[in-house]
Amino acid sequence: MIHKHDLLIVGAGLAGLRAGVETSKYHDVAILSKLFPTRSHSGAAQGGIAAALGNEEHDTVEWHIFDSVKGSDYLGDQDAITMMCSEAPDAIYELEHMGVPFSRTKDGKIAQRQFGGHTKEVKDEQGNIKRLPVIRACYAADRTGHVLLHTLYEQCVKNNVRFYSEYFVLSLIIRDGVCRGLTAFNLRDGQIHTFHAKAVMFGTGGYGRAFRVTSNAYANSGDGVAIAFRAGIPLEDMEFVQFHPTGLYPLGILVTEGARGEGGYLKNRNGDRFMKEYAPTVMELAPRDMVTRSIQTEINEGRGIDGKDFVNLDLTHIGAAKLKERLPEITGFAKTYAGIDPVKQPIPILPTAHYSMGGIPVTLKGEVLADEKGNTVTGFYAAGECACVSVHGANRLGTNSLLDAVIHGRRTGKTLVEFLRTAELSPMPEDAEDNDKKIFADLYDTKKGENCDKIRVRLKEEMMNKCGVFRNEKDLNSMLDTIHELKSMYKNVAMMDKSKVFNTEMQEIFELRNLLEFSDAIVTGALARQECRGAHWRTDHPTRDDVNWLKHSIAFKTEKGIELKYKPVIITKYQPQERKY
Amino acid sequence: MKVTLNIRRFNPEKDEKPYRKDYEIDVPETFRILDCLDKVKWDIDGELAYRRSCSHGICGSDAMMINGKNMLACQVLVKDFKKKYITIDPIPSLPVIKDLIVNMDSFFKKYEVVKPYLISKEQPPVKERLQSQADRELIDEAVNCILCGACSASCPSLWSNENYLGPAAMLKAYRFIFDSRDDAADERLDIVDTTDGLWRCHTIFNCVEVCPKEINLTWHISQMKKKCAMREL
């Protein structure tokens, strides 16, 4: 079956829905998702969305820019960061106007809280400038992503956006440098459908599911990133994967950084607030990469609780009333999954795979880049976690992810409104579905073969151990061997379910294909990058190397394997400095 | 820990009618019911179909009936059950597509009926609209809804009359009627002030008992009933 629309957006999280709101006023827009839209993982974001509103104390856009540049370990492109932070206040007000139920200050403004790496300049008694935590994260209790997601979905319903829920994308159709649409299978009937559009936008989210311990949803299998890669699009800075410091032990469910923003302490087995050893001025509110490494170091050196692989997040001094008002969701998680009451007991936490700084390279307008030289692919756009602008560089600051999704969803939407005014439908090749049909036929024919889950479990386990918080050449080489072995096993994967309707096993098999695809790019990039920068930490090359590595990696899929090229970082105002907090 | 899941199965391509089957599995006591279903799917029968995503109670994908009560499979651990023989069914009253997956189209149609979006008739200010903490408090529970469907699928009034809007759609109506920034309370009250709306709620409280976000739906419905009664005076 063939469907035609002006614009096809894939992914119904914050980036996709925000672009949907922007474009649906003027064009025929459809949003396709493998889930029902409000199930998207943007809804799991808890702590806040950054903007220098100054509702709680004096703050400036310039400080937000500086913090994001420094937080990125100077790998973020400063033109992009400047634009994002400058547009932030207006974008937040606009969300409020759409109906987002933010928590409120006493005088009725949008409430804000502290978050890691966000600072203000203050002069001490000697007149020296110090940087201390600032109140910048706009929030709705610890359900900020949930209320943003639902509000944007509501706006799309209001604008009569056409949704295709529970469709799984198989292939992006790009011919002669022009994107013409995609193929997808409808989970409800198991049929392959072709979507023909003047433009396609990906807002498909991240890929934490490649790691054993993760805060990410089952859905976060990096589909968009892998599908683009298979279609010949390069991937940028894939080696930078953020491990969030506080995943609930042992599953890794997110415990918001807002818990530390509200005053929570991190403590080791001796009851010490160990962050004083690693980041004496901002303590628990250091950026995530630093807090994560500090926690992992405490665990590795035997100072985890009872010598185990977790430390404590202590909120007991915050008080029951404030926890109920500001952090109700994580209080509930701790009770349900760990059986502890955060009012009285500390929460056991460990680092958890959380966010993908890298992804599909895009311009500031959301156009997908075809190479490291700045050429674009006509008709293909991307925003949010699946894209790399790059505003997060080597390490994203907390609350900048929701901001990135909203700002670039909006910007890409505006670009598309203009593009679609004059764009024509390019012909859809007749063989668009052929490759997918062959893969389907093979899956239905194969009687015996490899078990999908076994391949996936091994990938996740080894990615955690060999390509996690601390990395080295030996482990990364071994990981590459594993990926190649798993990829050849995957060729013989067998599907038990031979039915068409809601064949969720087939979905898992396609997700595994995507996990293997982009994991190769992560490890290849990590092996090449012989330095420590942000979330990428090489114990065998223990310093940042601006002379050789102040550059973005761009991975290309070739017949011989992955080929890496590089492009310069855009530096406008802030020259790289040593990164201390 | 040894657990037996007794699951209601139905594959429309093979089965004339649903049947039940036992699956014995050995799992850690900290396993969620969702993890148990995964274990069955990955180790025993890849055909087993259910929805899931976030796995910690915020996306609303995996509402199902566990031991006769609607809940999220990701929000309950095996150790929380005294008896280790656990029955699992799709949430009732919605058409079953396959195994634990139901067709939620009618549920979302009802959501759309109540105009689930802010309607403001004034031009917004340059910055945010102000809202007092007390006004924000009025919608605090209502905005937590994750649209999992556990409430509406547990409602006897909806079982006996499929045209009833149901508690989830009514909660959404409340969320906007009581939002101090919204200007369309009357339009929405007209929609819910009907026999298939508010007045079909007979305060049975099933919805309140099953809501995984602990929202007191019946209270919210009663506030709208009050508002309707007031406007007739």
Short mmCIF file of N, CA and C in Angstrom, two decimals, chain B residues 89-178:
data_model
loop_
_atom_site.label_atom_id
_atom_site.label_comp_id
_atom_site.label_asym_id
_atom_site.label_seq_id
_atom_site.Cartn_x
_atom_site.Cartn_y
_atom_site.Cartn_z
N ASP B 89 -4.34 -11.43 31.93
CA ASP B 89 -5.33 -11.26 30.86
C ASP B 89 -5.17 -9.87 30.26
N PRO B 90 -5.68 -9.69 29.04
CA PRO B 90 -5.73 -8.32 28.51
C PRO B 90 -6.70 -7.49 29.35
N ILE B 91 -6.56 -6.15 29.34
CA ILE B 91 -7.55 -5.35 30.06
C ILE B 91 -8.91 -5.59 29.40
N PRO B 92 -9.95 -5.70 30.23
CA PRO B 92 -11.26 -6.10 29.70
C PRO B 92 -11.96 -4.98 28.94
N SER B 93 -13.00 -5.35 28.25
CA SER B 93 -13.97 -4.47 27.58
C SER B 93 -13.50 -3.88 26.26
N LEU B 94 -12.22 -4.03 25.95
CA LEU B 94 -11.75 -3.57 24.64
C LEU B 94 -11.48 -4.82 23.78
N PRO B 95 -11.69 -4.73 22.45
CA PRO B 95 -11.50 -5.90 21.60
C PRO B 95 -10.04 -6.39 21.64
N VAL B 96 -9.86 -7.69 21.80
CA VAL B 96 -8.50 -8.25 21.82
C VAL B 96 -8.02 -8.42 20.38
N ILE B 97 -6.79 -7.94 20.12
CA ILE B 97 -6.19 -8.13 18.79
C ILE B 97 -5.36 -9.41 18.80
N LYS B 98 -4.48 -9.51 19.77
CA LYS B 98 -3.65 -10.72 19.90
C LYS B 98 -3.16 -10.80 21.35
N ASP B 99 -3.28 -11.95 21.96
CA ASP B 99 -2.82 -12.17 23.34
C ASP B 99 -3.22 -11.01 24.26
N LEU B 100 -2.21 -10.24 24.74
CA LEU B 100 -2.51 -9.20 25.73
C LEU B 100 -2.71 -7.82 25.09
N ILE B 101 -2.71 -7.79 23.77
CA ILE B 101 -2.84 -6.52 23.05
C ILE B 101 -4.31 -6.27 22.68
N VAL B 102 -4.83 -5.13 23.15
CA VAL B 102 -6.21 -4.78 22.83
C VAL B 102 -6.24 -3.60 21.86
N ASN B 103 -7.38 -3.46 21.20
CA ASN B 103 -7.58 -2.34 20.29
C ASN B 103 -8.07 -1.14 21.11
N MET B 104 -7.24 -0.11 21.20
CA MET B 104 -7.58 1.05 22.04
C MET B 104 -8.16 2.21 21.24
N ASP B 105 -8.55 1.97 20.00
CA ASP B 105 -9.07 3.07 19.16
C ASP B 105 -10.24 3.80 19.82
N SER B 106 -11.18 3.04 20.39
CA SER B 106 -12.36 3.70 20.97
C SER B 106 -11.96 4.52 22.20
N PHE B 107 -10.99 4.01 22.94
CA PHE B 107 -10.49 4.74 24.12
C PHE B 107 -9.94 6.11 23.70
N PHE B 108 -9.14 6.14 22.63
CA PHE B 108 -8.53 7.41 22.21
C PHE B 108 -9.53 8.32 21.49
N LYS B 109 -10.56 7.71 20.85
CA LYS B 109 -11.60 8.54 20.24
C LYS B 109 -12.32 9.34 21.31
N LYS B 110 -12.60 8.68 22.43
CA LYS B 110 -13.28 9.37 23.52
C LYS B 110 -12.41 10.48 24.11
N TYR B 111 -11.12 10.23 24.16
CA TYR B 111 -10.17 11.25 24.61
C TYR B 111 -10.29 12.48 23.71
N GLU B 112 -10.39 12.24 22.40
CA GLU B 112 -10.44 13.38 21.47
C GLU B 112 -11.76 14.15 21.56
N VAL B 113 -12.82 13.46 21.98
CA VAL B 113 -14.14 14.09 22.06
C VAL B 113 -14.17 15.28 23.03
N VAL B 114 -13.39 15.20 24.12
CA VAL B 114 -13.49 16.24 25.16
C VAL B 114 -12.63 17.47 24.87
N LYS B 115 -12.14 17.58 23.61
CA LYS B 115 -11.25 18.69 23.24
C LYS B 115 -10.03 18.75 24.18
N PRO B 116 -9.17 17.77 24.04
CA PRO B 116 -8.06 17.63 25.00
C PRO B 116 -6.88 18.56 24.69
N TYR B 117 -7.13 19.85 24.65
CA TYR B 117 -6.05 20.82 24.42
C TYR B 117 -6.49 22.15 24.98
N LEU B 118 -5.52 22.95 25.39
CA LEU B 118 -5.84 24.24 26.00
C LEU B 118 -6.48 25.16 24.97
N ILE B 119 -7.61 25.75 25.34
CA ILE B 119 -8.26 26.73 24.47
C ILE B 119 -8.24 28.06 25.21
N SER B 120 -7.48 29.00 24.66
CA SER B 120 -7.38 30.30 25.31
C SER B 120 -7.85 31.34 24.31
N LYS B 121 -8.77 32.18 24.73
CA LYS B 121 -9.34 33.12 23.77
C LYS B 121 -8.60 34.47 23.76
N GLU B 122 -7.69 34.62 24.71
CA GLU B 122 -6.93 35.88 24.76
C GLU B 122 -5.55 35.68 24.15
N GLN B 123 -5.03 36.74 23.57
CA GLN B 123 -3.66 36.73 23.07
C GLN B 123 -2.73 36.52 24.27
N PRO B 124 -1.81 35.54 24.20
CA PRO B 124 -0.93 35.33 25.36
C PRO B 124 0.04 36.49 25.55
N PRO B 125 0.52 36.71 26.78
CA PRO B 125 1.51 37.76 27.01
C PRO B 125 2.86 37.39 26.38
N VAL B 126 3.81 38.30 26.42
CA VAL B 126 5.13 38.02 25.85
C VAL B 126 5.80 36.89 26.64
N LYS B 127 5.69 36.96 27.97
CA LYS B 127 6.27 35.91 28.81
C LYS B 127 5.20 34.88 29.14
N GLU B 128 5.38 34.12 30.25
CA GLU B 128 4.39 33.10 30.59
C GLU B 128 3.13 33.75 31.15
N ARG B 129 1.99 33.03 30.98
CA ARG B 129 0.79 33.43 31.72
C ARG B 129 1.05 33.12 33.18
N LEU B 130 0.59 33.96 34.06
CA LEU B 130 0.77 33.67 35.48
C LEU B 130 -0.31 32.68 35.93
N GLN B 131 0.07 31.80 36.84
CA GLN B 131 -0.89 30.87 37.44
C GLN B 131 -0.47 30.69 38.90
N SER B 132 -1.41 30.87 39.81
CA SER B 132 -1.03 30.75 41.23
C SER B 132 -0.74 29.29 41.56
N GLN B 133 0.03 29.09 42.62
CA GLN B 133 0.32 27.71 43.04
C GLN B 133 -0.97 26.98 43.40
N ALA B 134 -1.93 27.72 43.95
CA ALA B 134 -3.20 27.09 44.33
C ALA B 134 -3.97 26.64 43.08
N ASP B 135 -3.96 27.47 42.04
CA ASP B 135 -4.63 27.09 40.79
C ASP B 135 -3.93 25.91 40.13
N ARG B 136 -2.61 25.91 40.18
CA ARG B 136 -1.85 24.79 39.60
C ARG B 136 -2.14 23.50 40.37
N GLU B 137 -2.31 23.62 41.66
CA GLU B 137 -2.59 22.47 42.52
C GLU B 137 -3.90 21.77 42.10
N LEU B 138 -4.87 22.57 41.61
CA LEU B 138 -6.16 22.01 41.20
C LEU B 138 -6.03 20.96 40.09
N ILE B 139 -5.02 21.10 39.25
CA ILE B 139 -4.87 20.15 38.14
C ILE B 139 -3.68 19.21 38.35
N ASP B 140 -3.11 19.22 39.55
CA ASP B 140 -1.87 18.48 39.78
C ASP B 140 -2.02 16.98 39.56
N GLU B 141 -3.10 16.40 40.06
CA GLU B 141 -3.29 14.96 39.85
C GLU B 141 -3.69 14.68 38.41
N ALA B 142 -4.56 15.54 37.88
CA ALA B 142 -5.12 15.27 36.55
C ALA B 142 -4.05 15.23 35.46
N VAL B 143 -3.01 16.06 35.59
CA VAL B 143 -1.99 16.08 34.54
C VAL B 143 -1.07 14.87 34.61
N ASN B 144 -1.20 14.08 35.67
CA ASN B 144 -0.34 12.89 35.77
C ASN B 144 -0.82 11.70 34.97
N CYS B 145 -2.01 11.81 34.40
CA CYS B 145 -2.58 10.67 33.67
C CYS B 145 -1.66 10.24 32.53
N ILE B 146 -1.42 8.93 32.40
CA ILE B 146 -0.55 8.41 31.35
C ILE B 146 -1.33 7.69 30.24
N LEU B 147 -2.65 7.79 30.26
CA LEU B 147 -3.52 7.22 29.22
C LEU B 147 -3.28 5.72 29.02
N CYS B 148 -3.11 5.00 30.13
CA CYS B 148 -2.86 3.56 30.01
C CYS B 148 -4.15 2.79 29.78
N GLY B 149 -5.29 3.39 30.19
CA GLY B 149 -6.58 2.75 29.97
C GLY B 149 -7.03 1.83 31.10
N ALA B 150 -6.21 1.67 32.13
CA ALA B 150 -6.58 0.75 33.23
C ALA B 150 -7.91 1.15 33.85
N CYS B 151 -8.15 2.47 34.00
CA CYS B 151 -9.36 2.94 34.67
C CYS B 151 -10.61 2.64 33.85
N SER B 152 -10.61 3.09 32.61
CA SER B 152 -11.81 2.93 31.79
C SER B 152 -12.14 1.46 31.57
N ALA B 153 -11.09 0.63 31.45
CA ALA B 153 -11.33 -0.80 31.23
C ALA B 153 -11.81 -1.51 32.50
N SER B 154 -11.79 -0.82 33.63
CA SER B 154 -12.24 -1.44 34.88
C SER B 154 -13.64 -0.97 35.27
N CYS B 155 -14.23 -0.11 34.43
CA CYS B 155 -15.46 0.59 34.83
C CYS B 155 -16.71 -0.20 34.43
N PRO B 156 -17.49 -0.69 35.42
CA PRO B 156 -18.70 -1.45 35.09
C PRO B 156 -19.71 -0.63 34.28
N SER B 157 -19.74 0.68 34.50
CA SER B 157 -20.66 1.51 33.72
C SER B 157 -20.28 1.49 32.25
N LEU B 158 -18.99 1.42 31.98
CA LEU B 158 -18.54 1.37 30.59
C LEU B 158 -18.76 -0.03 30.00
N TRP B 159 -18.59 -1.06 30.85
CA TRP B 159 -18.84 -2.43 30.37
C TRP B 159 -20.28 -2.55 29.86
N SER B 160 -21.22 -1.88 30.59
CA SER B 160 -22.62 -2.07 30.22
C SER B 160 -23.08 -1.06 29.16
N ASN B 161 -22.29 -0.04 28.90
CA ASN B 161 -22.66 0.93 27.88
C ASN B 161 -21.40 1.46 27.20
N GLU B 162 -21.12 0.94 26.01
CA GLU B 162 -19.84 1.27 25.38
C GLU B 162 -19.77 2.72 24.90
N ASN B 163 -20.89 3.41 24.91
CA ASN B 163 -20.86 4.82 24.52
C ASN B 163 -20.41 5.75 25.64
N TYR B 164 -20.38 5.22 26.86
CA TYR B 164 -19.95 6.03 28.01
C TYR B 164 -18.52 6.53 27.77
N LEU B 165 -18.28 7.81 28.01
CA LEU B 165 -16.95 8.39 27.79
C LEU B 165 -15.88 7.71 28.63
N GLY B 166 -16.24 7.35 29.85
CA GLY B 166 -15.29 6.65 30.72
C GLY B 166 -14.42 7.61 31.51
N PRO B 167 -13.83 7.09 32.59
CA PRO B 167 -13.09 7.96 33.52
C PRO B 167 -11.87 8.66 32.92
N ALA B 168 -11.15 8.02 32.01
CA ALA B 168 -9.93 8.66 31.49
C ALA B 168 -10.27 9.91 30.68
N ALA B 169 -11.26 9.81 29.80
CA ALA B 169 -11.64 10.98 29.00
C ALA B 169 -12.20 12.08 29.89
N MET B 170 -12.93 11.66 30.94
CA MET B 170 -13.51 12.69 31.83
C MET B 170 -12.42 13.40 32.62
N LEU B 171 -11.40 12.63 33.01
CA LEU B 171 -10.29 13.26 33.74
C LEU B 171 -9.62 14.30 32.84
N LYS B 172 -9.49 13.96 31.56
CA LYS B 172 -8.88 14.91 30.62
C LYS B 172 -9.75 16.17 30.52
N ALA B 173 -11.06 15.98 30.49
CA ALA B 173 -11.96 17.15 30.47
C ALA B 173 -11.72 18.01 31.72
N TYR B 174 -11.63 17.36 32.88
CA TYR B 174 -11.37 18.08 34.13
C TYR B 174 -10.07 18.87 34.03
N ARG B 175 -9.03 18.19 33.48
CA ARG B 175 -7.69 18.81 33.42
C ARG B 175 -7.74 20.19 32.75
N PHE B 176 -8.65 20.36 31.77
CA PHE B 176 -8.74 21.67 31.11
C PHE B 176 -9.81 22.55 31.73
N ILE B 177 -10.93 21.96 32.14
CA ILE B 177 -12.01 22.77 32.74
C ILE B 177 -11.49 23.50 33.98
N PHE B 178 -10.62 22.83 34.74
CA PHE B 178 -10.13 23.43 35.98
C PHE B 178 -8.75 24.07 35.84
#
